[in-house]
Amino acid sequence: MTTPLSPLAPLGTPLNNDAQRLLLLGSGELGREVALEAVRLGLEVIAVDRYDQAPAMTVAHRRHVIDMLDGAALRKVVEQEKPGLIVPEVEAIATETLVALEAEGWRVIPTARATQLTMNREGIRRLAAEELGLKTSPFRFAGTEAEYLEAIEAIGLPCVVKPIMSSSGKGQSTVRQESEVLTAWKYAGEAGRGKSDRVIVEGFVPFDTEITLLTVRASDGTHFCPPIGHRQEAGDYRESWQPCALHPDTLAACQEMAKAVTDALGGWGLFGVELFIAGEADQPQTVYFSEISPRPHDTGMVTMVSQHQSEFELHVRAIMGLPIGEITLVQPGASAVILAGGKSDHPQYAGLDKALQVPTSKVRLFGKPTAHPNRRMGVALTLGDTIEEAKERAIACAQQVQVIL
Ligand code: AMP
């Protein structure tokens, strides 16, 4: 076992014997930013994913291609690399192996239990609603068609059906009329991650705004970033902006919920707390807890321009046991995603020259080796005097970038 990473112990040098190693489990675009921040703070980074040339692999010191749901393969990489920090960046990981590794003394971020509870919608929903008493949409779980029909009956229409093991809108549908009930069940079964046929049936929340409240648990306490608003389409985000206007009482209620759920999960690191807000910002609003990621959040990519410390820098500082201090907003900012229109084994990009003529704009291309319809290939980041201006700029910038298939 390596020396545990501690803010009090001296930090070694990457690629030397005394290096402090960070093992990144999941090497997508969010992982790539975590890797870059870790490299900046002097860590040696090993990137892992199920496919080669994943975004974080191209900036890491080493890489491994394994099926991260295969516990034996995961253990082998951990024992070979001896990381001071095991940092999950996706949900689909053999979390029971993380629990065993943690019990043997390996450090899992934020905790192995947190990765286990949040991998599965049932674990986190029961913790939030039943143990912590947080307000959520009404919900039922079902594992068979008969249970599903009972759940639909109990919740009523409209409702939202999601596989318990899924993210980014995969297998998710909104059921508005009787004729859609069985289609939603079949769709969830086909698109779920295959480990379980269980679904959650949630009452449809008629929210006005949805936000991500990035919450950091660090050695100097719990810190909140200004709320991030976002727009979703087909269960995946399209634009995000920061700050999102909320009534002061609503913001306090959001922070209280985020504190309760992050304290229950424990450990150090940044969490993306997803909340639904009903009502307008000129009066106190109703807040519903939706879900939480114990890691940087895709809608939080906007913080690469809008905050003095991005969500990735905050995550790496927190997991290293370093202080966060004050989180400051630089200016209102926005992000807009750049999606692929179809399949390709050799995606190319055009229009960057025009895209970067948009004032304040920056473009991040993720370098993913293949494209498929609606795969996120990049993001446009902009600032503005107002949120509206920043958003318009981000959308205008993203629209100029063409993914050539
Ligand atoms: P999720 O994967 O649970 O984050 O869901 C993806 C998106 O679907 C959310 O960000 C919402 O826009 C929408 N959504 C999910 N659950 C509900 C619900 N119970 N009521 C209304 N919209 C929902």
mmCIF file of C-alpha atoms and ligand atoms in Angstrom, residues 121 125 136-138 158-162 166-170 172 174 200-207 210 230-237 274-276 290-291 297, ligand 1:
data_model
loop_
_atom_site.group_PDB
_atom_site.id
_atom_site.type_symbol
_atom_site.label_atom_id
_atom_site.label_comp_id
_atom_site.label_asym_id
_atom_site.label_seq_id
_atom_site.Cartn_x
_atom_site.Cartn_y
_atom_site.Cartn_z
ATOM 1 C CA ARG A 121 -31.483 5.198 -8.128
ATOM 2 C CA ARG A 125 -33.842 7.831 -3.388
ATOM 3 C CA THR A 136 -38.950 14.315 -3.639
ATOM 4 C CA SER A 137 -41.427 13.403 -6.356
ATOM 5 C CA PRO A 138 -43.747 10.564 -5.244
ATOM 6 C CA PRO A 158 -48.234 11.802 -15.920
ATOM 7 C CA CYS A 159 -45.210 10.014 -14.524
ATOM 8 C CA VAL A 160 -41.561 9.424 -15.413
ATOM 9 C CA VAL A 161 -40.201 5.860 -15.778
ATOM 10 C CA LYS A 162 -36.437 5.254 -15.449
ATOM 11 C CA SER A 166 -29.025 4.363 -15.900
ATOM 12 C CA SER A 167 -27.980 7.922 -16.519
ATOM 13 C CA SER A 168 -28.138 10.583 -19.237
ATOM 14 C CA GLY A 169 -31.773 9.807 -19.972
ATOM 15 C CA LYS A 170 -31.087 6.268 -21.238
ATOM 16 C CA GLN A 172 -36.202 7.057 -19.516
ATOM 17 C CA THR A 174 -42.487 10.333 -19.578
ATOM 18 C CA ILE A 200 -38.432 3.732 -10.626
ATOM 19 C CA VAL A 201 -41.809 5.265 -11.419
ATOM 20 C CA GLU A 202 -41.810 8.914 -10.359
ATOM 21 C CA GLY A 203 -44.686 11.356 -10.276
ATOM 22 C CA PHE A 204 -44.063 14.097 -12.856
ATOM 23 C CA VAL A 205 -42.879 17.246 -11.074
ATOM 24 C CA PRO A 206 -44.176 20.385 -12.812
ATOM 25 C CA PHE A 207 -41.025 22.337 -11.987
ATOM 26 C CA GLU A 210 -33.911 22.663 -12.459
ATOM 27 C CA HIS A 230 -29.843 23.959 -16.910
ATOM 28 C CA ARG A 231 -32.070 22.808 -19.716
ATOM 29 C CA GLN A 232 -32.457 19.122 -20.460
ATOM 30 C CA GLU A 233 -33.642 17.422 -23.606
ATOM 31 C CA ALA A 234 -34.223 13.663 -23.797
ATOM 32 C CA GLY A 235 -32.844 13.360 -20.266
ATOM 33 C CA ASP A 236 -29.484 14.952 -21.149
ATOM 34 C CA TYR A 237 -28.308 18.513 -20.673
ATOM 35 C CA GLU A 274 -29.772 17.995 -8.671
ATOM 36 C CA LEU A 275 -32.876 19.812 -7.487
ATOM 37 C CA PHE A 276 -36.215 20.765 -9.082
ATOM 38 C CA SER A 290 -33.940 14.702 -7.606
ATOM 39 C CA GLU A 291 -30.540 12.991 -7.453
ATOM 40 C CA HIS A 297 -21.363 17.156 -12.841
HETATM 41 P P1 AMP B 1 -32.428 12.110 -14.302
HETATM 42 O O1 AMP B 1 -31.673 11.131 -15.141
HETATM 43 O O2 AMP B 1 -33.192 11.472 -13.175
HETATM 44 O O3 AMP B 1 -31.578 13.283 -13.862
HETATM 45 O O4 AMP B 1 -33.543 12.750 -15.261
HETATM 46 C C1 AMP B 1 -33.171 13.492 -16.400
HETATM 47 C C2 AMP B 1 -34.103 14.668 -16.573
HETATM 48 O O5 AMP B 1 -35.459 14.261 -16.781
HETATM 49 C C3 AMP B 1 -34.171 15.617 -15.381
HETATM 50 O O6 AMP B 1 -33.077 16.489 -15.358
HETATM 51 C C4 AMP B 1 -35.505 16.295 -15.622
HETATM 52 O O7 AMP B 1 -35.407 17.297 -16.613
HETATM 53 C C5 AMP B 1 -36.368 15.174 -16.161
HETATM 54 N N1 AMP B 1 -37.067 14.499 -15.048
HETATM 55 C C6 AMP B 1 -36.588 13.463 -14.323
HETATM 56 N N2 AMP B 1 -37.459 13.094 -13.348
HETATM 57 C C7 AMP B 1 -38.511 13.919 -13.449
HETATM 58 C C8 AMP B 1 -39.749 14.039 -12.722
HETATM 59 N N3 AMP B 1 -40.067 13.222 -11.706
HETATM 60 N N4 AMP B 1 -40.608 15.023 -13.109
HETATM 61 C C9 AMP B 1 -40.314 15.839 -14.147
HETATM 62 N N5 AMP B 1 -39.178 15.765 -14.868
HETATM 63 C C10 AMP B 1 -38.288 14.822 -14.541
#
